[in-house]
CSV table of C-alpha atoms in Angstrom, one decimal:
chain,number,residue,atom,x,y,z
K,1,UNK,CA,251.2,-60.6,-3.1
K,2,UNK,CA,249.5,-58.0,-1.8
K,3,UNK,CA,245.9,-57.8,-1.7
K,4,UNK,CA,244.0,-54.7,-1.7
K,5,UNK,CA,241.9,-54.9,1.6
K,6,UNK,CA,238.7,-53.2,2.1
K,7,UNK,CA,237.9,-50.5,4.5
K,8,UNK,CA,236.3,-52.9,7.2
K,9,UNK,CA,239.3,-55.3,7.0
K,10,UNK,CA,241.9,-52.2,7.1
K,11,UNK,CA,239.8,-50.8,10.1
K,12,UNK,CA,239.8,-54.3,12.1
K,13,UNK,CA,243.7,-54.7,11.3
K,14,UNK,CA,244.6,-51.6,12.7
K,15,UNK,CA,242.8,-51.9,15.8
K,16,UNK,CA,244.3,-55.4,16.3
K,17,UNK,CA,247.6,-53.9,15.8
K,18,UNK,CA,247.1,-51.0,18.1
K,19,UNK,CA,246.0,-53.6,20.8
K,20,UNK,CA,249.3,-55.7,20.1
K,21,UNK,CA,251.9,-52.9,19.8
K,22,UNK,CA,250.7,-51.1,23.3
K,23,UNK,CA,252.6,-53.4,25.7
K,24,UNK,CA,256.2,-55.0,25.3
K,25,UNK,CA,256.5,-57.9,27.6
K,26,UNK,CA,254.0,-60.9,27.8
K,27,UNK,CA,252.3,-60.3,31.0
K,28,UNK,CA,251.7,-56.9,30.4
K,29,UNK,CA,250.0,-57.8,27.0
K,30,UNK,CA,247.9,-60.1,28.4
K,31,UNK,CA,246.8,-57.9,31.3
K,32,UNK,CA,246.3,-55.0,29.2
K,33,UNK,CA,244.5,-57.1,26.3
K,34,UNK,CA,241.9,-58.5,29.0
K,35,UNK,CA,241.5,-55.2,30.3
K,36,UNK,CA,240.5,-53.7,26.8
K,37,UNK,CA,238.2,-56.5,26.4
K,38,UNK,CA,236.4,-55.9,29.1
K,39,UNK,CA,235.9,-52.5,28.3
K,40,UNK,CA,235.1,-53.0,24.7
K,41,UNK,CA,232.4,-55.5,26.4
K,42,UNK,CA,230.9,-52.6,28.5
K,43,UNK,CA,230.6,-50.7,25.4
K,44,UNK,CA,229.0,-53.3,23.3
K,45,UNK,CA,226.4,-53.3,26.5
K,46,UNK,CA,226.0,-49.6,26.3
K,47,UNK,CA,225.1,-49.6,22.5
K,48,UNK,CA,223.1,-52.1,22.9
K,49,UNK,CA,221.1,-49.9,25.4
K,50,UNK,CA,221.1,-46.9,23.1
K,51,UNK,CA,219.8,-48.9,20.4
K,52,UNK,CA,216.7,-50.2,22.9
K,53,UNK,CA,216.3,-46.4,23.6
K,54,UNK,CA,216.2,-45.0,19.9
K,55,UNK,CA,213.8,-48.1,19.1
K,56,UNK,CA,211.4,-46.9,22.0
K,57,UNK,CA,211.3,-43.6,20.9
K,58,UNK,CA,210.4,-44.5,17.5
K,59,UNK,CA,207.4,-46.7,18.6
K,60,UNK,CA,205.9,-43.8,20.9
K,61,UNK,CA,205.9,-41.8,17.4
K,62,UNK,CA,204.6,-44.6,15.8
K,63,UNK,CA,201.4,-44.9,18.2
K,64,UNK,CA,201.1,-41.1,18.2
K,65,UNK,CA,201.0,-41.1,14.5
K,66,UNK,CA,198.4,-43.8,14.5
K,67,UNK,CA,196.2,-42.0,16.8
K,68,UNK,CA,196.6,-39.2,14.3
K,69,UNK,CA,195.6,-40.9,11.4
K,70,UNK,CA,192.3,-42.3,13.3
K,71,UNK,CA,191.6,-39.1,14.5
K,72,UNK,CA,191.9,-37.2,11.1
K,73,UNK,CA,189.8,-39.6,9.4
K,74,UNK,CA,187.0,-39.1,11.9
K,75,UNK,CA,187.7,-35.4,11.5
K,76,UNK,CA,187.4,-36.1,7.8
K,77,UNK,CA,184.0,-37.8,8.1
K,78,UNK,CA,182.5,-35.2,10.3
K,79,UNK,CA,183.5,-32.8,8.0
K,80,UNK,CA,181.7,-34.2,5.1
K,81,UNK,CA,178.9,-35.0,7.3
K,82,UNK,CA,178.6,-31.3,7.8
K,83,UNK,CA,179.0,-30.8,4.0
K,84,UNK,CA,182.4,-29.2,4.4
K,85,UNK,CA,184.3,-30.5,1.7
K,86,UNK,CA,187.3,-28.2,2.0
K,87,UNK,CA,187.6,-29.1,5.3
K,88,UNK,CA,187.2,-32.8,4.8
K,89,UNK,CA,189.8,-32.6,1.9
K,90,UNK,CA,192.3,-31.0,4.6
K,91,UNK,CA,191.9,-33.6,7.1
K,92,UNK,CA,192.5,-36.3,4.4
K,93,UNK,CA,195.5,-34.7,3.1
K,94,UNK,CA,197.2,-34.7,6.4
K,95,UNK,CA,195.9,-38.2,7.0
K,96,UNK,CA,197.8,-39.0,3.9
K,97,UNK,CA,201.1,-37.5,5.2
K,98,UNK,CA,200.8,-39.1,8.4
K,99,UNK,CA,200.4,-42.5,7.0
K,100,UNK,CA,203.5,-42.3,4.9
K,101,UNK,CA,205.6,-41.2,7.6
K,102,UNK,CA,203.9,-44.2,9.7
K,103,UNK,CA,205.4,-46.5,6.9
K,104,UNK,CA,208.6,-45.2,7.2
K,105,UNK,CA,208.7,-45.7,10.7
K,106,UNK,CA,207.5,-49.0,10.8
K,107,UNK,CA,210.3,-50.1,8.5
K,108,UNK,CA,213.1,-48.3,10.8
K,109,UNK,CA,211.6,-50.0,14.2
K,110,UNK,CA,211.9,-53.4,12.4
K,111,UNK,CA,215.2,-52.4,11.2
K,112,UNK,CA,216.4,-51.4,14.7
K,113,UNK,CA,214.7,-54.6,16.1
K,114,UNK,CA,217.2,-56.6,14.1
K,115,UNK,CA,220.3,-54.5,14.9
K,116,UNK,CA,219.3,-55.0,18.6
K,117,UNK,CA,219.3,-58.7,18.0
K,118,UNK,CA,222.3,-59.0,16.3
K,119,UNK,CA,224.1,-56.8,18.7
K,120,UNK,CA,222.6,-59.2,21.7
K,121,UNK,CA,224.1,-62.0,19.7
K,122,UNK,CA,227.5,-60.2,18.9
K,123,UNK,CA,227.7,-59.7,22.7
K,124,UNK,CA,227.1,-63.1,23.8
K,125,UNK,CA,229.9,-64.2,21.2
K,126,UNK,CA,232.5,-61.5,22.6
K,127,UNK,CA,231.8,-62.5,26.2
K,128,UNK,CA,232.5,-66.5,25.3
K,129,UNK,CA,235.7,-65.3,23.0
K,130,UNK,CA,237.1,-63.1,26.2
K,131,UNK,CA,236.4,-66.2,28.6
K,132,UNK,CA,238.2,-68.2,26.5
K,133,UNK,CA,241.0,-65.6,26.6
K,134,UNK,CA,241.1,-65.5,30.3
K,135,UNK,CA,241.5,-69.4,30.6
K,136,UNK,CA,244.2,-69.3,27.8
K,137,UNK,CA,245.9,-66.5,29.6
K,138,UNK,CA,246.2,-68.4,32.6
K,139,UNK,CA,247.8,-71.3,30.6
K,140,UNK,CA,250.3,-69.2,28.9
K,141,UNK,CA,251.0,-67.6,32.2
K,142,UNK,CA,251.9,-70.9,33.6
K,143,UNK,CA,253.6,-73.0,30.7
K,144,UNK,CA,255.6,-70.9,28.2
K,145,UNK,CA,258.7,-68.8,28.5
K,146,UNK,CA,259.0,-65.3,27.0
K,147,UNK,CA,259.2,-65.8,23.6
K,148,UNK,CA,256.9,-68.4,23.3
K,149,UNK,CA,254.4,-66.8,25.4
K,150,UNK,CA,254.7,-63.7,23.0
K,151,UNK,CA,253.8,-65.8,20.4
K,152,UNK,CA,250.8,-67.3,21.9
K,153,UNK,CA,249.5,-64.3,23.4
K,154,UNK,CA,249.5,-62.5,19.9
K,155,UNK,CA,247.6,-65.5,18.4
K,156,UNK,CA,244.8,-65.1,21.1
K,157,UNK,CA,244.6,-61.4,21.2
K,158,UNK,CA,244.6,-61.5,17.4
K,159,UNK,CA,241.5,-63.7,17.7
K,160,UNK,CA,239.8,-61.4,20.4
K,161,UNK,CA,240.9,-58.5,19.0
K,162,UNK,CA,239.3,-59.2,15.5
K,163,UNK,CA,235.9,-60.1,17.4
K,164,UNK,CA,236.1,-56.9,19.4
K,165,UNK,CA,236.7,-54.6,16.2
K,166,UNK,CA,233.9,-56.6,14.3
K,167,UNK,CA,231.6,-56.0,17.4
K,168,UNK,CA,233.0,-52.2,17.1
K,169,UNK,CA,232.1,-52.0,13.4
K,170,UNK,CA,228.7,-53.4,13.8
K,171,UNK,CA,227.8,-50.9,16.6
K,172,UNK,CA,229.1,-48.0,14.5
K,173,UNK,CA,226.8,-48.8,11.6
K,174,UNK,CA,223.9,-49.3,14.1
K,175,UNK,CA,224.5,-46.1,15.6
K,176,UNK,CA,224.7,-44.3,12.2
K,177,UNK,CA,221.5,-46.0,11.4
K,178,UNK,CA,220.1,-44.7,14.7
K,179,UNK,CA,220.9,-41.3,14.1
K,180,UNK,CA,219.3,-41.0,10.9
K,181,UNK,CA,216.2,-42.4,12.3
K,182,UNK,CA,216.6,-40.1,15.1
K,183,UNK,CA,216.6,-37.0,12.9
K,184,UNK,CA,213.6,-38.4,11.2
K,185,UNK,CA,211.9,-39.1,14.4
K,186,UNK,CA,212.9,-35.2,15.3
K,187,UNK,CA,211.2,-34.2,12.2
K,188,UNK,CA,208.1,-36.0,13.0
K,189,UNK,CA,208.1,-34.6,16.1
K,190,UNK,CA,208.3,-31.0,14.8
K,191,UNK,CA,205.3,-31.8,12.9
K,192,UNK,CA,203.3,-32.6,15.9
K,193,UNK,CA,204.4,-29.7,17.5
K,194,UNK,CA,203.2,-27.5,14.8
K,195,UNK,CA,199.8,-28.8,15.6
K,196,UNK,CA,199.5,-30.9,12.7
K,197,UNK,CA,199.0,-34.1,14.6
K,198,UNK,CA,197.4,-33.0,18.0
K,199,UNK,CA,195.7,-35.7,20.0
K,200,UNK,CA,192.3,-35.9,19.6
K,201,UNK,CA,191.5,-36.5,23.3
K,202,UNK,CA,193.1,-33.1,24.4
K,203,UNK,CA,190.3,-30.6,23.8
K,204,UNK,CA,191.7,-28.0,25.7
K,205,UNK,CA,194.9,-25.9,24.3
K,206,UNK,CA,195.6,-29.2,22.1
K,207,UNK,CA,192.9,-28.4,19.5
K,208,UNK,CA,194.3,-27.6,16.4
K,209,UNK,CA,192.5,-25.4,13.6
K,210,UNK,CA,190.5,-28.5,12.2
K,211,UNK,CA,189.2,-29.1,15.7
K,212,UNK,CA,188.3,-25.6,16.1
K,213,UNK,CA,186.4,-25.3,12.9
K,214,UNK,CA,184.5,-28.4,13.6
K,215,UNK,CA,183.8,-27.3,16.9
K,216,UNK,CA,182.5,-23.9,15.3
K,217,UNK,CA,180.6,-26.0,12.8
K,218,UNK,CA,178.8,-28.4,15.3
K,219,UNK,CA,178.0,-25.5,17.7
K,220,UNK,CA,176.6,-23.5,14.8
K,221,UNK,CA,174.3,-26.4,13.5
K,222,UNK,CA,173.5,-27.1,17.1
K,223,UNK,CA,172.2,-23.5,17.5
K,224,UNK,CA,170.5,-23.7,14.0
K,225,UNK,CA,168.7,-27.1,15.3
K,226,UNK,CA,167.5,-25.3,18.4
K,227,UNK,CA,166.4,-22.2,16.5
K,228,UNK,CA,164.4,-24.5,14.3
K,229,UNK,CA,162.9,-26.2,17.1
K,230,UNK,CA,161.7,-23.0,18.8
K,231,UNK,CA,160.5,-21.6,15.4
K,232,UNK,CA,158.1,-24.7,15.3
K,233,UNK,CA,156.9,-24.1,18.8
K,234,UNK,CA,156.3,-20.9,18.4
K,235,UNK,CA,154.4,-21.8,15.2
K,236,UNK,CA,156.5,-19.7,12.8
K,237,UNK,CA,156.9,-21.0,9.2
K,238,UNK,CA,159.9,-20.9,7.0
K,239,UNK,CA,162.9,-19.1,8.8
K,240,UNK,CA,163.4,-15.7,8.2
K,241,UNK,CA,167.1,-14.3,7.5
K,242,UNK,CA,168.9,-13.2,10.6
K,243,UNK,CA,167.7,-9.3,10.7
K,244,UNK,CA,163.9,-10.0,11.2
K,245,UNK,CA,165.0,-12.1,14.5
K,246,UNK,CA,166.4,-9.0,15.9
K,247,UNK,CA,163.3,-7.4,15.3
K,248,UNK,CA,161.4,-9.9,16.8
K,249,UNK,CA,163.4,-9.9,20.0
K,250,UNK,CA,162.9,-5.9,20.0
K,251,UNK,CA,159.3,-6.3,19.7
K,252,UNK,CA,159.0,-9.0,22.4
K,253,UNK,CA,161.2,-6.7,25.1
X,1,UNK,CA,242.1,-70.7,5.7
X,2,UNK,CA,240.0,-69.2,8.0
X,3,UNK,CA,237.2,-66.3,6.5
X,4,UNK,CA,235.3,-64.0,8.6
X,5,UNK,CA,232.0,-62.9,7.7
X,6,UNK,CA,231.7,-59.6,9.6
X,7,UNK,CA,228.9,-59.3,12.1
X,8,UNK,CA,228.3,-63.2,11.7
X,9,UNK,CA,231.2,-65.5,12.7
X,10,UNK,CA,234.4,-67.3,11.2
X,11,UNK,CA,234.3,-70.4,9.1
X,12,UNK,CA,237.3,-72.7,8.5
X,13,UNK,CA,237.5,-73.6,4.4
X,14,UNK,CA,240.0,-75.9,2.8
X,15,UNK,CA,242.8,-74.1,1.1
X,16,UNK,CA,241.5,-75.7,-2.1
X,17,UNK,CA,238.5,-73.7,-1.9
X,18,UNK,CA,240.8,-70.4,-2.2
X,19,UNK,CA,240.5,-70.2,-6.2
X,20,UNK,CA,236.8,-70.5,-6.3
X,21,UNK,CA,236.7,-67.9,-3.2
X,22,UNK,CA,238.8,-65.9,-5.3
X,23,UNK,CA,236.6,-66.2,-8.4
X,24,UNK,CA,233.4,-65.3,-6.5
X,25,UNK,CA,235.2,-62.2,-4.9
X,26,UNK,CA,236.1,-61.2,-8.5
X,27,UNK,CA,232.7,-61.2,-9.7
X,28,UNK,CA,231.5,-58.7,-7.1
X,29,UNK,CA,234.2,-56.5,-7.8
X,30,UNK,CA,233.2,-56.5,-11.6
X,31,UNK,CA,229.5,-55.8,-10.7
X,32,UNK,CA,230.7,-53.1,-8.5
X,33,UNK,CA,232.7,-51.6,-11.0
X,34,UNK,CA,230.0,-51.9,-13.6
X,35,UNK,CA,227.5,-49.9,-11.2
X,36,UNK,CA,225.5,-53.2,-11.6
X,37,UNK,CA,223.5,-53.1,-8.4
X,38,UNK,CA,221.3,-55.8,-8.8
X,39,UNK,CA,224.2,-57.8,-9.9
X,40,UNK,CA,226.2,-56.8,-6.9
X,41,UNK,CA,223.4,-58.3,-4.6
X,42,UNK,CA,223.4,-61.4,-6.3
X,43,UNK,CA,227.3,-61.9,-6.5
X,44,UNK,CA,227.7,-60.8,-2.9
X,45,UNK,CA,225.0,-62.9,-1.7
X,46,UNK,CA,226.4,-66.1,-3.7
X,47,UNK,CA,230.1,-65.3,-2.3
X,48,UNK,CA,228.8,-65.4,1.5
X,49,UNK,CA,226.8,-68.3,0.8
X,50,UNK,CA,229.8,-70.3,-0.5
X,51,UNK,CA,231.6,-69.5,2.8
X,52,UNK,CA,228.8,-70.6,4.9
X,53,UNK,CA,228.0,-74.0,2.8
X,54,UNK,CA,231.5,-74.7,2.1
X,55,UNK,CA,233.0,-73.7,5.7
X,56,UNK,CA,233.0,-75.3,9.1
X,57,UNK,CA,231.9,-72.6,11.6
X,58,UNK,CA,234.5,-72.1,14.3
X,59,UNK,CA,233.3,-72.3,18.0
X,60,UNK,CA,232.6,-69.3,19.5
X,61,UNK,CA,235.6,-69.8,22.1
X,62,UNK,CA,238.0,-70.2,19.7
X,63,UNK,CA,240.6,-67.6,19.5
X,64,UNK,CA,242.1,-67.8,15.9
X,65,UNK,CA,242.6,-65.0,13.8
X,66,UNK,CA,241.1,-64.7,10.2
X,67,UNK,CA,243.1,-64.9,6.8
X,68,UNK,CA,240.5,-63.1,5.3
X,69,UNK,CA,237.6,-60.9,6.2
X,70,UNK,CA,234.4,-60.0,4.3
X,71,UNK,CA,231.9,-57.4,5.0
X,72,UNK,CA,228.7,-58.2,6.9
X,73,UNK,CA,225.7,-59.3,4.6
X,74,UNK,CA,223.7,-56.1,4.6
X,75,UNK,CA,226.6,-54.3,2.8
X,76,UNK,CA,225.1,-51.6,0.9
X,77,UNK,CA,225.9,-50.6,-2.6
X,78,UNK,CA,227.8,-47.6,-1.9
X,79,UNK,CA,230.0,-49.5,0.9
X,80,UNK,CA,230.6,-52.0,-1.5
X,81,UNK,CA,232.2,-49.2,-3.7
X,82,UNK,CA,234.9,-49.2,-0.8
X,83,UNK,CA,235.5,-52.7,-0.3
X,84,UNK,CA,235.3,-54.6,-3.4
X,85,UNK,CA,238.1,-52.6,-6.1
X,86,UNK,CA,240.8,-54.0,-7.9
X,87,UNK,CA,241.8,-57.3,-6.6
X,88,UNK,CA,238.7,-57.4,-4.2
X,89,UNK,CA,239.0,-58.9,-0.6
X,90,UNK,CA,240.4,-62.5,-1.7
X,91,UNK,CA,243.6,-62.1,-3.0
X,92,UNK,CA,244.9,-64.6,-6.1
X,93,UNK,CA,245.6,-68.0,-4.6
X,94,UNK,CA,249.3,-68.7,-4.3
X,95,UNK,CA,250.5,-70.1,-7.8
């Protein structure tokens, strides 16, 4: 009775059939199959490298975001210390955004780690199967007549073909997941580029508006402190508004 | 019979386990068709556990093809919709 096989099974069977249909005589089938197997193994290696690259990229984004969280927290405290609640709120809001992004990235990095591990195991398994096929290939060549060989090759090639197709599907799934993550990492990258999550150590062009406002605040308060000190030295009492300072300056000239 | 769990490996099961396997497979289909995600998760993991617990894993150098193939353990509920329909992945055992 014909079972309705799922998508995965269908894909695997189609791949095996394609592999077996290609060649006609046993010798050719053997060589073609083995060639395909080696190519497939290379593909798996490349797939693993891609996953590692994607993971590294996400890890970089993660450490940037971690710095941002620390920075924004410091900024919020500074702003509160200056009595600027509005600025403190802005910094804390950004900190929250960064934190929730961070959580998402963390779980994605963990997932990629698992994918990578699985692919490495798959690659080793496939390598073993291909090696086994290579051995069997020599036996088939030496011991069987063409008709028998064809049957045995089909059996052996089905075994390896199935493994190859399985690894292929696993890779495809890993790549799909990686692409989703890449899109997300790019979105975070854009936030950074917009100045939301600048590095606190970059005080030159890297300053964002919170930095600048805080800088202005601290300069302003430093000026105020200096003025207060000067007033005390000069024996003046309560500081007058700004305008009298100009009169005083004019008077001294 | 040989059953492959994708991304995992192949297991050799006694022919007599076919009926039980088919039964577990049908439960997954029913849960998927009912839109019961939590039920699907339980049923699918029971199906895979049955294969792992009852079957003998094939050696890595074994070149036998599988009689049945089951999707990987991390199959999402959405993906399951493409896999577990109608008779499921395990057809009824021969009468």
